[in-house]
Structures are given as structure tokens and as C-alpha cells.
Amino acid sequence: MTAFKRDILIGLMFVVGILGFISGEFIVSTIMFGSAALFSNMLLSPRLRN
């Protein structure tokens, strides 16, 4: 998976989290925000070490 595709995936998870929050689906929103944050941190960690 290229860096561009990873960024799109993280962005989509964030947007789905926002839309879930607006529509009142707080469980979906929490899961999407959490997974976007974890996935983003897992991908950024090796880049910062090099």
C-alpha cells in the first residue's frame, strides 16, 4: 500500500467518524476516530525512527 492510499484510508476513517458523530452514531464515531488515530500512529512511527 502506497503512502497516498494510506492517507486516503485514514482520511476516510476520519470523515466517517465525523459523519457518524453528526448523525448520532456515537459508537461508530468513537471506533472510527480511534482506529484512525491508532492506524495513523502505527504508520508514522517507523517513518520518524529512520
Coordinates of N, CA, C and O in Angstrom, one line a residue:
M1 N 0.8 -1.2 0.0 CA 0.0 0.0 0.0 C 0.9 1.2 0.0 O 1.8 1.4 0.8
T2 N 0.6 2.1 -0.9 CA 1.4 3.3 -1.0 C 1.0 4.3 0.1 O 0.0 4.2 0.7
A3 N 1.9 5.3 0.2 CA 1.6 6.4 1.3 C 0.4 7.1 0.9 O -0.4 7.5 1.8
F4 N 0.1 7.4 -0.4 CA -1.1 8.1 -0.8 C -2.4 7.3 -0.4 O -3.3 7.9 0.1
K5 N -2.3 6.0 -0.6 CA -3.5 5.2 -0.3 C -3.7 5.1 1.2 O -4.9 5.1 1.7
R6 N -2.6 5.1 2.0 CA -2.8 5.1 3.4 C -3.4 6.4 3.9 O -4.2 6.4 4.8
D7 N -3.0 7.5 3.3 CA -3.5 8.8 3.7 C -5.0 8.9 3.3 O -5.8 9.4 4.1
I8 N -5.4 8.3 2.2 CA -6.8 8.3 1.8 C -7.6 7.5 2.8 O -8.7 7.9 3.2
L9 N -7.1 6.3 3.2 CA -7.8 5.4 4.1 C -7.9 6.1 5.5 O -9.0 6.1 6.1
I10 N -6.9 6.8 6.0 CA -7.0 7.5 7.3 C -8.0 8.6 7.2 O -8.8 8.9 8.1
G11 N -7.9 9.4 6.1 CA -8.9 10.5 5.9 C -10.3 10.0 5.8 O -11.2 10.6 6.3
L12 N -10.6 8.9 5.1 CA -11.9 8.3 5.0 C -12.4 7.9 6.4 O -13.6 8.1 6.7
M13 N -11.6 7.3 7.2 CA -12.0 6.9 8.5 C -12.3 8.1 9.4 O -13.3 8.1 10.1
F14 N -11.6 9.2 9.2 CA -11.9 10.4 9.9 C -13.2 11.0 9.5 O -14.0 11.4 10.3
V15 N -13.4 11.0 8.2 CA -14.7 11.6 7.7 C -15.9 10.8 8.1 O -16.9 11.3 8.5
V16 N -15.7 9.4 8.1 CA -16.8 8.6 8.5 C -17.1 8.8 10.0 O -18.2 8.8 10.5
G17 N -16.0 9.0 10.8 CA -16.2 9.3 12.2 C -16.9 10.6 12.4 O -17.8 10.7 13.3
I18 N -16.6 11.6 11.6 CA -17.3 12.9 11.8 C -18.8 12.7 11.4 O -19.7 13.2 12.1
L19 N -19.1 12.1 10.3 CA -20.4 11.8 9.8 C -21.2 11.0 10.8 O -22.4 11.3 11.1
G20 N -20.6 10.0 11.4 CA -21.2 9.2 12.5 C -21.5 10.1 13.7 O -22.6 9.9 14.3
F21 N -20.7 11.0 14.1 CA -20.9 11.8 15.2 C -22.1 12.8 14.9 O -22.9 13.0 15.8
I22 N -22.1 13.3 13.7 CA -23.2 14.2 13.4 C -24.6 13.5 13.4 O -25.6 14.1 13.8
S23 N -24.6 12.3 12.9 CA -25.8 11.6 12.8 C -26.2 10.9 14.1 O -27.3 10.4 14.2
G24 N -25.4 11.0 15.1 CA -25.8 10.4 16.4 C -25.3 9.0 16.6 O -25.6 8.4 17.7
E25 N -24.5 8.5 15.8 CA -24.0 7.1 15.9 C -22.6 7.2 16.7 O -21.6 7.2 16.1
F26 N -22.7 7.4 18.0 CA -21.5 7.7 18.8 C -20.6 6.5 18.9 O -19.4 6.7 19.0
I27 N -21.1 5.3 18.9 CA -20.2 4.1 18.9 C -19.4 4.0 17.7 O -18.2 3.8 17.7
V28 N -20.1 4.2 16.5 CA -19.4 4.1 15.2 C -18.3 5.3 15.2 O -17.2 5.1 14.7
S29 N -18.7 6.4 15.6 CA -17.9 7.6 15.6 C -16.6 7.3 16.4 O -15.5 7.6 16.0
T30 N -16.8 6.8 17.6 CA -15.7 6.5 18.5 C -14.7 5.5 17.9 O -13.5 5.6 18.0
I31 N -15.3 4.4 17.3 CA -14.5 3.4 16.7 C -13.7 3.9 15.6 O -12.5 3.6 15.4
M32 N -14.3 4.8 14.7 CA -13.6 5.3 13.6 C -12.5 6.3 14.0 O -11.4 6.2 13.4
F33 N -12.8 7.2 14.9 CA -11.8 8.1 15.4 C -10.6 7.3 16.0 O -9.4 7.7 15.8
G34 N -10.9 6.3 16.8 CA -9.9 5.6 17.5 C -9.0 4.8 16.5 O -7.8 4.8 16.6
S35 N -9.7 4.2 15.5 CA -8.9 3.4 14.6 C -8.1 4.3 13.7 O -7.0 3.9 13.3
A36 N -8.6 5.5 13.3 CA -7.8 6.4 12.5 C -6.6 6.9 13.3 O -5.5 7.0 12.7
A37 N -6.8 7.1 14.6 CA -5.6 7.6 15.4 C -4.6 6.5 15.5 O -3.4 6.7 15.4
L38 N -5.1 5.3 15.8 CA -4.1 4.2 16.0 C -3.4 3.9 14.7 O -2.2 3.7 14.7
F39 N -4.1 3.8 13.6 CA -3.5 3.5 12.3 C -2.6 4.6 11.9 O -1.5 4.3 11.4
S40 N -2.9 5.8 12.1 CA -2.0 6.9 11.8 C -0.7 6.8 12.6 O 0.4 7.0 12.1
N41 N -0.8 6.6 13.9 CA 0.4 6.5 14.7 C 1.2 5.3 14.4 O 2.4 5.4 14.5
M42 N 0.6 4.2 14.0 CA 1.4 3.0 13.6 C 2.1 3.2 12.4 O 3.3 2.8 12.2
L43 N 1.5 4.0 11.5 CA 2.2 4.3 10.2 C 3.3 5.3 10.3 O 4.3 5.3 9.6
L44 N 3.1 6.3 11.2 CA 4.1 7.4 11.4 C 5.3 6.9 12.2 O 6.4 7.5 12.0
S45 N 5.1 6.0 13.1 CA 6.2 5.6 14.0 C 7.5 5.1 13.2 O 8.6 5.6 13.5
P46 N 7.4 4.2 12.3 CA 8.6 3.8 11.6 C 9.2 5.0 10.8 O 10.5 5.0 10.6
R47 N 8.4 5.9 10.2 CA 9.0 7.0 9.4 C 9.8 7.9 10.3 O 10.8 8.4 9.9
L48 N 9.4 8.1 11.5 CA 10.1 9.1 12.4 C 11.4 8.5 13.0 O 12.3 9.2 13.3
R49 N 11.5 7.1 13.0 CA 12.7 6.5 13.5 C 13.8 6.5 12.5 O 14.9 6.5 12.9
N50 N 13.5 6.5 11.3 CA 14.5 6.4 10.2 C 15.1 7.8 10.0 O 14.8 8.8 10.0

